[in-house]
Amino acid sequence: MNDSYAIVTGASSGIGLEFARLFAADGINLVLVARDKAGLDIIGKELAAHGVLVTVYAADLSDIEQVKATHAFISEQKIKVQYLINCAGFGNYGEFIKTSWAKEQSMIQLNITALTYLTKVYAQEFSKAGSGHIVNVASTAAFLPGPLMAVYYATKAYVLHFSEGVATELKGSGVKVLALCPGPTVSKFQEVAAQTESKLIKGRKLPGSAEVAKFGYKAMMQGRVVAVHGAGNRRNLHVLKLLPRHIVRTMSYRAQSRSQQ
Ligand SMILES: NC(=O)c1ccc[n+]([C@@H]2O[C@H](COP(=O)([O-])OP(=O)(O)OC[C@H]3O[C@@H](n4cnc5c(N)ncnc54)[C@H](OP(=O)(O)O)[C@@H]3O)[C@@H](O)[C@H]2O)c1
C-alpha cells in the first residue's frame, strides 16, 4: 500500500464505484463520496479488503456548501490526495418545457458547479505539489446538442470544454486533467434520468460501467486530455464533425426519441 489517496465522487454506484475498485486493486487509498452513506459503508468494507485505507463521506454535492464541507473534511485528514475523480452526475429525459426545474437546477449544480469547485481546489493543491490527476466524467453527449436531454448535454459540453481549458493551462505543471467521455453505459443513470424508453437505450446492448472505468483509468494514467470510450462512439463523433449542425441536431433528436418497440 502506498500513502496516496484518490477521491471518487459518485462512488456509490456505476462508473464511480468501478473507478474506486480499480484504485483499491492498485493499493491506492480512497475517499468515497456520494449521498448514500449506508451504500458507501458497504463498498468501503469491500474495498478495504484490498489492504487500502477507505474513508467514507456522505454529501449532497448539488449543494455548494456541502461541496466546500467535503473539501474541508478531506483537508483536515492531512492525507496526500493524488487523484480526483469527479464522477457524480445525473441526467433528465423529457421535453424542456415539461421537465422539472428543481431537478435541472440540481443537475447544473452537481454536474457543473461541484465539479468546477473541486477541480479548482485540487488543481491548486496538485500544482503546488507538482503532480496529480483529475478525471472529469463528461460524456459523448458533450459533443452535440441533445434534444430531449437538452440541459444534460449542455452540462457535459461544459465539462468537456472546461476540462480541456484547464488541462491546457496546466500543461508542464505535472497536473493532468482528463475529460472522460463514455457513451450510454449500464448503470443507474438511465433509471435516474427516466431515459429507459429512449431509442438510444431501449433494446441496445450497452457496455458495462467496469469496462468504461477501466478505459478511463488507463487514459488517466497515460495523461490523456480527452478520451472517448468505444470505437463505435469515436467513429460516430468523427462523422458528426463533418456534418452541418442542423443535421446533427435533427439526428440527435431522432436518436433520443421514444422507442416504439
Ligand atoms: N451511464 C451512462 O450512460 C453515462 C454516459 C456518459 C456519462 N455518464 C456520466 O457518468 C457519471 C457517473 O454516472 P453513472 O453512469 O455511473 O450513473 P449512476 O450509477 O447513477 O451513478 C451516479 C453517482 O452519482 C452520485 N450522485 C448523484 N447525485 C448526487 C449528489 N447530489 N451528490 C453526490 N453524489 C451524487 C450517485 O450516488 P448517490 O445517489 O448515493 O448520491 C452515484 O454514485 C455521471 O457524471 C454521468 O453523467 C454516464
PDB file of C-alpha atoms and ligand atoms in Angstrom:
ATOM      1  CA  MET A   1       0.000   0.000   0.000  1.00  0.00           C
ATOM      2  CA  ASN A   2       1.309   3.498  -0.769  1.00  0.00           C
ATOM      3  CA  ASP A   3       0.368   6.719   1.056  1.00  0.00           C
ATOM      4  CA  SER A   4      -1.534   8.399  -1.765  1.00  0.00           C
ATOM      5  CA  TYR A   5      -5.293   8.829  -1.890  1.00  0.00           C
ATOM      6  CA  ALA A   6      -7.920   9.059  -4.593  1.00  0.00           C
ATOM      7  CA  ILE A   7     -11.148  10.982  -4.062  1.00  0.00           C
ATOM      8  CA  VAL A   8     -14.020   9.477  -6.030  1.00  0.00           C
ATOM      9  CA  THR A   9     -17.335  11.333  -6.173  1.00  0.00           C
ATOM     10  CA  GLY A  10     -20.302   9.223  -7.209  1.00  0.00           C
ATOM     11  CA  ALA A  11     -18.563   6.201  -5.689  1.00  0.00           C
ATOM     12  CA  SER A  12     -21.781   4.510  -4.537  1.00  0.00           C
ATOM     13  CA  SER A  13     -22.711   3.208  -7.983  1.00  0.00           C
ATOM     14  CA  GLY A  14     -21.862   2.709 -11.652  1.00  0.00           C
ATOM     15  CA  ILE A  15     -18.698   4.174 -13.164  1.00  0.00           C
ATOM     16  CA  GLY A  16     -17.549   5.862  -9.921  1.00  0.00           C
ATOM     17  CA  LEU A  17     -17.808   2.609  -7.963  1.00  0.00           C
ATOM     18  CA  GLU A  18     -15.759   0.827 -10.641  1.00  0.00           C
ATOM     19  CA  PHE A  19     -13.093   3.562 -10.542  1.00  0.00           C
ATOM     20  CA  ALA A  20     -12.888   3.068  -6.774  1.00  0.00           C
ATOM     21  CA  ARG A  21     -12.425  -0.690  -7.265  1.00  0.00           C
ATOM     22  CA  LEU A  22      -9.532  -0.057  -9.673  1.00  0.00           C
ATOM     23  CA  PHE A  23      -7.758   2.277  -7.231  1.00  0.00           C
ATOM     24  CA  ALA A  24      -8.182  -0.227  -4.392  1.00  0.00           C
ATOM     25  CA  ALA A  25      -6.777  -3.030  -6.557  1.00  0.00           C
ATOM     26  CA  ASP A  26      -3.724  -0.819  -7.236  1.00  0.00           C
ATOM     27  CA  GLY A  27      -3.183  -0.227  -3.490  1.00  0.00           C
ATOM     28  CA  ILE A  28      -4.301   3.429  -3.577  1.00  0.00           C
ATOM     29  CA  ASN A  29      -6.271   4.639  -0.544  1.00  0.00           C
ATOM     30  CA  LEU A  30      -9.703   6.118  -1.076  1.00  0.00           C
ATOM     31  CA  VAL A  31     -12.128   8.814  -0.049  1.00  0.00           C
ATOM     32  CA  LEU A  32     -15.561   7.779  -1.292  1.00  0.00           C
ATOM     33  CA  VAL A  33     -18.199  10.494  -1.708  1.00  0.00           C
ATOM     34  CA  ALA A  34     -21.920  10.227  -2.569  1.00  0.00           C
ATOM     35  CA  ARG A  35     -25.227  10.743  -0.717  1.00  0.00           C
ATOM     36  CA  ASP A  36     -25.909   7.081   0.124  1.00  0.00           C
ATOM     37  CA  LYS A  37     -23.920   6.654   3.367  1.00  0.00           C
ATOM     38  CA  ALA A  38     -25.117   3.080   4.009  1.00  0.00           C
ATOM     39  CA  GLY A  39     -24.179   2.053   0.458  1.00  0.00           C
ATOM     40  CA  LEU A  40     -20.770   3.714   0.748  1.00  0.00           C
ATOM     41  CA  ASP A  41     -20.110   1.938   4.068  1.00  0.00           C
ATOM     42  CA  ILE A  42     -20.713  -1.464   2.439  1.00  0.00           C
ATOM     43  CA  ILE A  43     -18.474  -0.556  -0.531  1.00  0.00           C
ATOM     44  CA  GLY A  44     -15.841   0.776   1.874  1.00  0.00           C
ATOM     45  CA  LYS A  45     -15.685  -2.601   3.648  1.00  0.00           C
ATOM     46  CA  GLU A  46     -15.392  -4.433   0.295  1.00  0.00           C
ATOM     47  CA  LEU A  47     -12.523  -2.195  -0.840  1.00  0.00           C
ATOM     48  CA  ALA A  48     -10.678  -2.248   2.493  1.00  0.00           C
ATOM     49  CA  ALA A  49     -10.203  -5.994   1.904  1.00  0.00           C
ATOM     50  CA  HIS A  50      -7.541  -4.961  -0.651  1.00  0.00           C
ATOM     51  CA  GLY A  51      -5.496  -3.614   2.283  1.00  0.00           C
ATOM     52  CA  VAL A  52      -6.161   0.067   1.476  1.00  0.00           C
ATOM     53  CA  LEU A  53      -7.497   2.753   3.812  1.00  0.00           C
ATOM     54  CA  VAL A  54     -11.016   3.862   2.925  1.00  0.00           C
ATOM     55  CA  THR A  55     -12.775   6.962   4.213  1.00  0.00           C
ATOM     56  CA  VAL A  56     -16.455   7.451   3.509  1.00  0.00           C
ATOM     57  CA  TYR A  57     -18.014  10.916   3.345  1.00  0.00           C
ATOM     58  CA  ALA A  58     -21.714  11.333   2.625  1.00  0.00           C
ATOM     59  CA  ALA A  59     -22.649  14.614   0.968  1.00  0.00           C
ATOM     60  CA  ASP A  60     -25.177  16.056  -1.431  1.00  0.00           C
ATOM     61  CA  LEU A  61     -22.819  17.685  -3.915  1.00  0.00           C
ATOM     62  CA  SER A  62     -25.628  19.619  -5.584  1.00  0.00           C
ATOM     63  CA  ASP A  63     -25.330  21.903  -2.535  1.00  0.00           C
ATOM     64  CA  ILE A  64     -22.168  24.028  -2.836  1.00  0.00           C
ATOM     65  CA  GLU A  65     -21.901  24.350   0.963  1.00  0.00           C
ATOM     66  CA  GLN A  66     -21.677  20.537   1.193  1.00  0.00           C
ATOM     67  CA  VAL A  67     -19.096  20.535  -1.604  1.00  0.00           C
ATOM     68  CA  LYS A  68     -16.977  23.008   0.387  1.00  0.00           C
ATOM     69  CA  ALA A  69     -17.529  20.955   3.560  1.00  0.00           C
ATOM     70  CA  THR A  70     -16.342  17.834   1.696  1.00  0.00           C
ATOM     71  CA  HIS A  71     -13.105  19.582   0.733  1.00  0.00           C
ATOM     72  CA  ALA A  72     -12.668  20.934   4.264  1.00  0.00           C
ATOM     73  CA  PHE A  73     -13.212  17.474   5.770  1.00  0.00           C
ATOM     74  CA  ILE A  74     -10.663  15.877   3.430  1.00  0.00           C
ATOM     75  CA  SER A  75      -8.127  18.669   4.121  1.00  0.00           C
ATOM     76  CA  GLU A  76      -8.475  18.037   7.880  1.00  0.00           C
ATOM     77  CA  GLN A  77      -7.460  14.397   7.331  1.00  0.00           C
ATOM     78  CA  LYS A  78      -3.958  15.617   6.298  1.00  0.00           C
ATOM     79  CA  ILE A  79      -3.725  12.991   3.582  1.00  0.00           C
ATOM     80  CA  LYS A  80      -1.822  13.074   0.303  1.00  0.00           C
ATOM     81  CA  VAL A  81      -4.511  13.336  -2.362  1.00  0.00           C
ATOM     82  CA  GLN A  82      -3.118  12.445  -5.787  1.00  0.00           C
ATOM     83  CA  TYR A  83      -6.256  11.677  -7.752  1.00  0.00           C
ATOM     84  CA  LEU A  84      -9.649  13.371  -8.020  1.00  0.00           C
ATOM     85  CA  ILE A  85     -12.379  11.571  -9.944  1.00  0.00           C
ATOM     86  CA  ASN A  86     -15.371  13.862 -10.482  1.00  0.00           C
ATOM     87  CA  CYS A  87     -17.887  11.198 -11.423  1.00  0.00           C
ATOM     88  CA  ALA A  88     -21.080  12.197  -9.535  1.00  0.00           C
ATOM     89  CA  GLY A  89     -23.630  13.360 -12.062  1.00  0.00           C
ATOM     90  CA  PHE A  90     -27.062  12.692 -13.468  1.00  0.00           C
ATOM     91  CA  GLY A  91     -29.328  13.491 -16.397  1.00  0.00           C
ATOM     92  CA  ASN A  92     -33.020  14.090 -17.024  1.00  0.00           C
ATOM     93  CA  TYR A  93     -35.086  12.989 -20.012  1.00  0.00           C
ATOM     94  CA  GLY A  94     -38.051  14.862 -21.478  1.00  0.00           C
ATOM     95  CA  GLU A  95     -39.167  17.954 -23.326  1.00  0.00           C
ATOM     96  CA  PHE A  96     -37.575  21.011 -21.765  1.00  0.00           C
ATOM     97  CA  ILE A  97     -40.900  22.851 -21.360  1.00  0.00           C
ATOM     98  CA  LYS A  98     -42.232  19.914 -19.288  1.00  0.00           C
ATOM     99  CA  THR A  99     -39.235  18.844 -17.192  1.00  0.00           C
ATOM    100  CA  SER A 100     -38.698  19.822 -13.562  1.00  0.00           C
ATOM    101  CA  TRP A 101     -36.688  22.984 -12.911  1.00  0.00           C
ATOM    102  CA  ALA A 102     -35.751  21.718  -9.448  1.00  0.00           C
ATOM    103  CA  LYS A 103     -34.159  18.594 -10.961  1.00  0.00           C
ATOM    104  CA  GLU A 104     -32.390  20.628 -13.652  1.00  0.00           C
ATOM    105  CA  GLN A 105     -31.076  23.182 -11.180  1.00  0.00           C
ATOM    106  CA  SER A 106     -29.743  20.366  -9.038  1.00  0.00           C
ATOM    107  CA  MET A 107     -28.153  18.794 -12.149  1.00  0.00           C
ATOM    108  CA  ILE A 108     -26.412  22.029 -13.110  1.00  0.00           C
ATOM    109  CA  GLN A 109     -25.157  22.444  -9.545  1.00  0.00           C
ATOM    110  CA  LEU A 110     -23.829  18.871  -9.412  1.00  0.00           C
ATOM    111  CA  ASN A 111     -22.585  18.348 -12.981  1.00  0.00           C
ATOM    112  CA  ILE A 112     -21.066  21.840 -13.297  1.00  0.00           C
ATOM    113  CA  THR A 113     -20.676  23.765 -10.032  1.00  0.00           C
ATOM    114  CA  ALA A 114     -19.460  20.961  -7.750  1.00  0.00           C
ATOM    115  CA  LEU A 115     -17.134  19.597 -10.434  1.00  0.00           C
ATOM    116  CA  THR A 116     -15.683  23.045 -11.102  1.00  0.00           C
ATOM    117  CA  TYR A 117     -15.150  23.830  -7.412  1.00  0.00           C
ATOM    118  CA  LEU A 118     -13.426  20.506  -6.694  1.00  0.00           C
ATOM    119  CA  THR A 119     -11.300  20.844  -9.834  1.00  0.00           C
ATOM    120  CA  LYS A 120     -10.214  24.321  -8.700  1.00  0.00           C
ATOM    121  CA  VAL A 121      -9.202  23.416  -5.152  1.00  0.00           C
ATOM    122  CA  TYR A 122      -7.411  20.213  -6.144  1.00  0.00           C
ATOM    123  CA  ALA A 123      -5.768  21.731  -9.246  1.00  0.00           C
ATOM    124  CA  GLN A 124      -4.359  24.383  -6.876  1.00  0.00           C
ATOM    125  CA  GLU A 125      -3.124  21.759  -4.398  1.00  0.00           C
ATOM    126  CA  PHE A 126      -1.773  19.433  -7.097  1.00  0.00           C
ATOM    127  CA  SER A 127       0.069  22.246  -8.894  1.00  0.00           C
ATOM    128  CA  LYS A 128       1.781  23.224  -5.618  1.00  0.00           C
ATOM    129  CA  ALA A 129       2.817  19.579  -5.171  1.00  0.00           C
ATOM    130  CA  GLY A 130       3.847  19.334  -8.852  1.00  0.00           C
ATOM    131  CA  SER A 131       1.728  16.240  -9.548  1.00  0.00           C
ATOM    132  CA  GLY A 132      -1.801  14.893  -9.554  1.00  0.00           C
ATOM    133  CA  HIS A 133      -4.562  13.598 -11.783  1.00  0.00           C
ATOM    134  CA  ILE A 134      -8.088  14.945 -12.213  1.00  0.00           C
ATOM    135  CA  VAL A 135     -10.695  12.992 -14.166  1.00  0.00           C
ATOM    136  CA  ASN A 136     -13.884  14.843 -15.051  1.00  0.00           C
ATOM    137  CA  VAL A 137     -16.537  12.475 -16.324  1.00  0.00           C
ATOM    138  CA  ALA A 138     -18.152  14.151 -19.328  1.00  0.00           C
ATOM    139  CA  SER A 139     -19.972  12.110 -21.996  1.00  0.00           C
ATOM    140  CA  THR A 140     -20.263  11.616 -25.737  1.00  0.00           C
ATOM    141  CA  ALA A 141     -23.241  13.968 -25.148  1.00  0.00           C
ATOM    142  CA  ALA A 142     -20.647  16.729 -24.723  1.00  0.00           C
ATOM    143  CA  PHE A 143     -20.045  16.862 -28.482  1.00  0.00           C
ATOM    144  CA  LEU A 144     -23.548  17.631 -29.723  1.00  0.00           C
ATOM    145  CA  PRO A 145     -26.840  19.312 -28.840  1.00  0.00           C
ATOM    146  CA  GLY A 146     -29.259  16.955 -27.065  1.00  0.00           C
ATOM    147  CA  PRO A 147     -32.941  17.499 -27.754  1.00  0.00           C
ATOM    148  CA  LEU A 148     -34.973  15.697 -25.018  1.00  0.00           C
ATOM    149  CA  MET A 149     -31.969  15.932 -22.679  1.00  0.00           C
ATOM    150  CA  ALA A 150     -31.004  19.486 -23.575  1.00  0.00           C
ATOM    151  CA  VAL A 151     -29.773  20.553 -20.133  1.00  0.00           C
ATOM    152  CA  TYR A 152     -27.798  17.352 -19.518  1.00  0.00           C
ATOM    153  CA  TYR A 153     -25.991  17.506 -22.884  1.00  0.00           C
ATOM    154  CA  ALA A 154     -25.170  21.155 -22.247  1.00  0.00           C
ATOM    155  CA  THR A 155     -23.735  20.373 -18.787  1.00  0.00           C
ATOM    156  CA  LYS A 156     -21.463  17.762 -20.373  1.00  0.00           C
ATOM    157  CA  ALA A 157     -20.378  20.180 -23.131  1.00  0.00           C
ATOM    158  CA  TYR A 158     -19.312  22.451 -20.254  1.00  0.00           C
ATOM    159  CA  VAL A 159     -17.376  19.614 -18.579  1.00  0.00           C
ATOM    160  CA  LEU A 160     -15.517  18.802 -21.807  1.00  0.00           C
ATOM    161  CA  HIS A 161     -14.597  22.390 -22.692  1.00  0.00           C
ATOM    162  CA  PHE A 162     -13.776  23.357 -19.123  1.00  0.00           C
ATOM    163  CA  SER A 163     -11.532  20.313 -18.632  1.00  0.00           C
ATOM    164  CA  GLU A 164      -9.672  20.880 -21.902  1.00  0.00           C
ATOM    165  CA  GLY A 165      -9.128  24.537 -20.981  1.00  0.00           C
ATOM    166  CA  VAL A 166      -7.713  23.738 -17.549  1.00  0.00           C
ATOM    167  CA  ALA A 167      -5.636  20.819 -18.898  1.00  0.00           C
ATOM    168  CA  THR A 168      -4.029  23.198 -21.383  1.00  0.00           C
ATOM    169  CA  GLU A 169      -3.247  25.818 -18.720  1.00  0.00           C
ATOM    170  CA  LEU A 170      -1.667  23.117 -16.550  1.00  0.00           C
ATOM    171  CA  LYS A 171       0.483  21.571 -19.284  1.00  0.00           C
ATOM    172  CA  GLY A 172       4.009  21.075 -17.936  1.00  0.00           C
ATOM    173  CA  SER A 173       2.906  21.515 -14.282  1.00  0.00           C
ATOM    174  CA  GLY A 174       2.742  17.794 -13.539  1.00  0.00           C
ATOM    175  CA  VAL A 175      -1.052  18.049 -13.123  1.00  0.00           C
ATOM    176  CA  LYS A 176      -3.103  16.127 -15.661  1.00  0.00           C
ATOM    177  CA  VAL A 177      -6.788  16.747 -16.376  1.00  0.00           C
ATOM    178  CA  LEU A 178      -8.806  14.214 -18.353  1.00  0.00           C
ATOM    179  CA  ALA A 179     -12.314  14.603 -19.777  1.00  0.00           C
ATOM    180  CA  LEU A 180     -13.615  11.039 -19.916  1.00  0.00           C
ATOM    181  CA  CYS A 181     -16.434  10.683 -22.445  1.00  0.00           C
ATOM    182  CA  PRO A 182     -18.444   7.478 -22.138  1.00  0.00           C
ATOM    183  CA  GLY A 183     -21.367   6.720 -24.414  1.00  0.00           C
ATOM    184  CA  PRO A 184     -24.503   5.083 -22.989  1.00  0.00           C
ATOM    185  CA  THR A 185     -23.303   2.676 -20.286  1.00  0.00           C
ATOM    186  CA  VAL A 186     -25.072   0.222 -17.981  1.00  0.00           C
ATOM    187  CA  SER A 187     -25.569   1.876 -14.562  1.00  0.00           C
ATOM    188  CA  LYS A 188     -28.369   3.507 -12.592  1.00  0.00           C
ATOM    189  CA  PHE A 189     -28.030   6.540 -14.874  1.00  0.00           C
ATOM    190  CA  GLN A 190     -30.911   5.670 -17.260  1.00  0.00           C
ATOM    191  CA  GLU A 191     -33.337   4.992 -14.411  1.00  0.00           C
ATOM    192  CA  VAL A 192     -32.416   8.225 -12.595  1.00  0.00           C
ATOM    193  CA  ALA A 193     -32.728  10.184 -15.858  1.00  0.00           C
ATOM    194  CA  ALA A 194     -36.067   8.476 -16.771  1.00  0.00           C
ATOM    195  CA  GLN A 195     -34.350   7.655 -20.087  1.00  0.00           C
ATOM    196  CA  THR A 196     -35.128   3.920 -20.335  1.00  0.00           C
ATOM    197  CA  GLU A 197     -37.616   4.349 -23.220  1.00  0.00           C
ATOM    198  CA  SER A 198     -35.189   6.337 -25.398  1.00  0.00           C
ATOM    199  CA  LYS A 199     -34.107   4.672 -28.667  1.00  0.00           C
ATOM    200  CA  LEU A 200     -30.526   5.284 -27.549  1.00  0.00           C
ATOM    201  CA  ILE A 201     -31.078   2.839 -24.680  1.00  0.00           C
ATOM    202  CA  LYS A 202     -34.036   0.500 -25.227  1.00  0.00           C
ATOM    203  CA  GLY A 203     -33.101  -2.870 -26.714  1.00  0.00           C
ATOM    204  CA  ARG A 204     -29.455  -1.867 -27.164  1.00  0.00           C
ATOM    205  CA  LYS A 205     -26.527  -3.778 -25.752  1.00  0.00           C
ATOM    206  CA  LEU A 206     -24.560  -1.246 -23.725  1.00  0.00           C
ATOM    207  CA  PRO A 207     -21.054  -1.572 -22.276  1.00  0.00           C
ATOM    208  CA  GLY A 208     -20.784  -2.058 -18.524  1.00  0.00           C
ATOM    209  CA  SER A 209     -19.521   0.503 -16.006  1.00  0.00           C
ATOM    210  CA  ALA A 210     -16.470  -1.661 -15.217  1.00  0.00           C
ATOM    211  CA  GLU A 211     -15.320  -1.593 -18.856  1.00  0.00           C
ATOM    212  CA  VAL A 212     -15.747   2.199 -19.040  1.00  0.00           C
ATOM    213  CA  ALA A 213     -13.920   2.795 -15.754  1.00  0.00           C
ATOM    214  CA  LYS A 214     -11.042   0.545 -16.844  1.00  0.00           C
ATOM    215  CA  PHE A 215     -10.739   2.521 -20.083  1.00  0.00           C
ATOM    216  CA  GLY A 216     -10.844   5.829 -18.153  1.00  0.00           C
ATOM    217  CA  TYR A 217      -8.320   4.668 -15.561  1.00  0.00           C
ATOM    218  CA  LYS A 218      -5.845   3.722 -18.295  1.00  0.00           C
ATOM    219  CA  ALA A 219      -6.403   7.032 -20.144  1.00  0.00           C
ATOM    220  CA  MET A 220      -5.813   8.904 -16.867  1.00  0.00           C
ATOM    221  CA  MET A 221      -2.555   7.037 -16.204  1.00  0.00           C
ATOM    222  CA  GLN A 222      -1.452   7.813 -19.781  1.00  0.00           C
ATOM    223  CA  GLY A 223      -2.039  11.530 -19.120  1.00  0.00           C
ATOM    224  CA  ARG A 224      -4.595  11.911 -21.899  1.00  0.00           C
ATOM    225  CA  VAL A 225      -6.785  15.052 -22.090  1.00  0.00           C
ATOM    226  CA  VAL A 226      -9.905  13.702 -23.850  1.00  0.00           C
ATOM    227  CA  ALA A 227     -10.829  10.020 -24.021  1.00  0.00           C
ATOM    228  CA  VAL A 228     -13.985   8.800 -25.777  1.00  0.00           C
ATOM    229  CA  HIS A 229     -14.930   5.255 -24.825  1.00  0.00           C
ATOM    230  CA  GLY A 230     -15.791   2.786 -27.591  1.00  0.00           C
ATOM    231  CA  ALA A 231     -14.681   2.530 -31.220  1.00  0.00           C
ATOM    232  CA  GLY A 232     -18.299   2.951 -32.403  1.00  0.00           C
ATOM    233  CA  ASN A 233     -18.699   6.165 -30.388  1.00  0.00           C
ATOM    234  CA  ARG A 234     -15.403   7.545 -31.701  1.00  0.00           C
ATOM    235  CA  ARG A 235     -16.422   6.761 -35.288  1.00  0.00           C
ATOM    236  CA  ASN A 236     -19.878   8.362 -34.873  1.00  0.00           C
ATOM    237  CA  LEU A 237     -18.407  11.517 -33.337  1.00  0.00           C
ATOM    238  CA  HIS A 238     -15.904  11.754 -36.162  1.00  0.00           C
ATOM    239  CA  VAL A 239     -18.723  11.589 -38.747  1.00  0.00           C
ATOM    240  CA  LEU A 240     -20.775  14.181 -36.812  1.00  0.00           C
ATOM    241  CA  LYS A 241     -17.883  16.660 -37.066  1.00  0.00           C
ATOM    242  CA  LEU A 242     -18.222  16.559 -40.854  1.00  0.00           C
ATOM    243  CA  LEU A 243     -21.970  17.278 -40.899  1.00  0.00           C
ATOM    244  CA  PRO A 244     -23.755  20.678 -40.718  1.00  0.00           C
ATOM    245  CA  ARG A 245     -25.154  21.442 -37.246  1.00  0.00           C
ATOM    246  CA  HIS A 246     -28.799  21.458 -38.347  1.00  0.00           C
ATOM    247  CA  ILE A 247     -28.397  17.842 -39.493  1.00  0.00           C
ATOM    248  CA  VAL A 248     -26.577  16.891 -36.282  1.00  0.00           C
ATOM    249  CA  ARG A 249     -29.317  18.263 -34.026  1.00  0.00           C
ATOM    250  CA  THR A 250     -32.064  16.584 -36.102  1.00  0.00           C
ATOM    251  CA  MET A 251     -30.208  13.249 -35.963  1.00  0.00           C
ATOM    252  CA  SER A 252     -29.643  13.669 -32.232  1.00  0.00           C
ATOM    253  CA  TYR A 253     -33.370  14.324 -31.695  1.00  0.00           C
ATOM    254  CA  ARG A 254     -34.343  11.197 -33.667  1.00  0.00           C
ATOM    255  CA  ALA A 255     -31.793   9.064 -31.839  1.00  0.00           C
ATOM    256  CA  GLN A 256     -33.031  10.219 -28.438  1.00  0.00           C
ATOM    257  CA  SER A 257     -36.783   9.982 -29.175  1.00  0.00           C
ATOM    258  CA  ARG A 258     -39.007   7.354 -27.542  1.00  0.00           C
ATOM    259  CA  SER A 259     -38.710   3.810 -28.857  1.00  0.00           C
ATOM    260  CA  GLN A 260     -41.935   2.407 -30.351  1.00  0.00           C
ATOM    261  CA  GLN A 261     -40.867  -1.211 -29.531  1.00  0.00           C
TER     262      GLN A 261
HETATM  263  N1  LIG B   1     -24.314   5.697 -17.707  1.00  0.00           N
HETATM  264  C1  LIG B   1     -24.237   6.408 -18.796  1.00  0.00           C
HETATM  265  O1  LIG B   1     -24.890   6.107 -19.807  1.00  0.00           O
HETATM  266  C2  LIG B   1     -23.317   7.595 -18.847  1.00  0.00           C
HETATM  267  C3  LIG B   1     -22.846   8.033 -20.101  1.00  0.00           C
HETATM  268  C4  LIG B   1     -21.998   9.119 -20.157  1.00  0.00           C
HETATM  269  C5  LIG B   1     -21.624   9.766 -18.999  1.00  0.00           C
HETATM  270  N2  LIG B   1     -22.102   9.335 -17.793  1.00  0.00           N
HETATM  271  C6  LIG B   1     -21.700  10.068 -16.597  1.00  0.00           C
HETATM  272  O2  LIG B   1     -21.039   9.181 -15.734  1.00  0.00           O
HETATM  273  C7  LIG B   1     -21.127   9.665 -14.394  1.00  0.00           C
HETATM  274  C8  LIG B   1     -21.497   8.518 -13.475  1.00  0.00           C
HETATM  275  O3  LIG B   1     -22.791   8.071 -13.809  1.00  0.00           O
HETATM  276  P1  LIG B   1     -23.185   6.529 -13.780  1.00  0.00           P
HETATM  277  O4  LIG B   1     -23.490   6.114 -15.157  1.00  0.00           O
HETATM  278  O5  LIG B   1     -22.198   5.760 -13.000  1.00  0.00           O
HETATM  279  O6  LIG B   1     -24.593   6.645 -13.018  1.00  0.00           O
HETATM  280  P2  LIG B   1     -25.072   6.160 -11.577  1.00  0.00           P
HETATM  281  O7  LIG B   1     -24.915   4.687 -11.447  1.00  0.00           O
HETATM  282  O8  LIG B   1     -26.436   6.738 -11.425  1.00  0.00           O
HETATM  283  O9  LIG B   1     -24.059   6.881 -10.573  1.00  0.00           O
HETATM  284  C9  LIG B   1     -24.178   8.240 -10.256  1.00  0.00           C
HETATM  285  C10 LIG B   1     -23.387   8.513  -8.995  1.00  0.00           C
HETATM  286  O10 LIG B   1     -23.504   9.919  -8.679  1.00  0.00           O
HETATM  287  C11 LIG B   1     -23.906  10.040  -7.311  1.00  0.00           C
HETATM  288  N3  LIG B   1     -24.722  11.235  -7.119  1.00  0.00           N
HETATM  289  C12 LIG B   1     -25.883  11.546  -7.744  1.00  0.00           C
HETATM  290  N4  LIG B   1     -26.384  12.700  -7.256  1.00  0.00           N
HETATM  291  C13 LIG B   1     -25.514  13.111  -6.292  1.00  0.00           C
HETATM  292  C14 LIG B   1     -25.477  14.224  -5.421  1.00  0.00           C
HETATM  293  N5  LIG B   1     -26.446  15.156  -5.434  1.00  0.00           N
HETATM  294  N6  LIG B   1     -24.451  14.340  -4.556  1.00  0.00           N
HETATM  295  C15 LIG B   1     -23.474  13.386  -4.521  1.00  0.00           C
HETATM  296  N7  LIG B   1     -23.448  12.322  -5.330  1.00  0.00           N
HETATM  297  C16 LIG B   1     -24.452  12.180  -6.207  1.00  0.00           C
HETATM  298  C17 LIG B   1     -24.715   8.775  -7.034  1.00  0.00           C
HETATM  299  O11 LIG B   1     -24.702   8.459  -5.654  1.00  0.00           O
HETATM  300  P3  LIG B   1     -25.885   8.768  -4.593  1.00  0.00           P
HETATM  301  O12 LIG B   1     -27.179   8.534  -5.291  1.00  0.00           O
HETATM  302  O13 LIG B   1     -25.568   7.828  -3.483  1.00  0.00           O
HETATM  303  O14 LIG B   1     -25.685  10.196  -4.190  1.00  0.00           O
HETATM  304  C18 LIG B   1     -23.908   7.739  -7.798  1.00  0.00           C
HETATM  305  O15 LIG B   1     -22.823   7.287  -7.016  1.00  0.00           O
HETATM  306  C19 LIG B   1     -22.137  10.804 -14.422  1.00  0.00           C
HETATM  307  O16 LIG B   1     -21.441  12.035 -14.409  1.00  0.00           O
HETATM  308  C20 LIG B   1     -22.835  10.623 -15.762  1.00  0.00           C
HETATM  309  O17 LIG B   1     -23.322  11.835 -16.288  1.00  0.00           O
HETATM  310  C21 LIG B   1     -22.924   8.256 -17.692  1.00  0.00           C
END
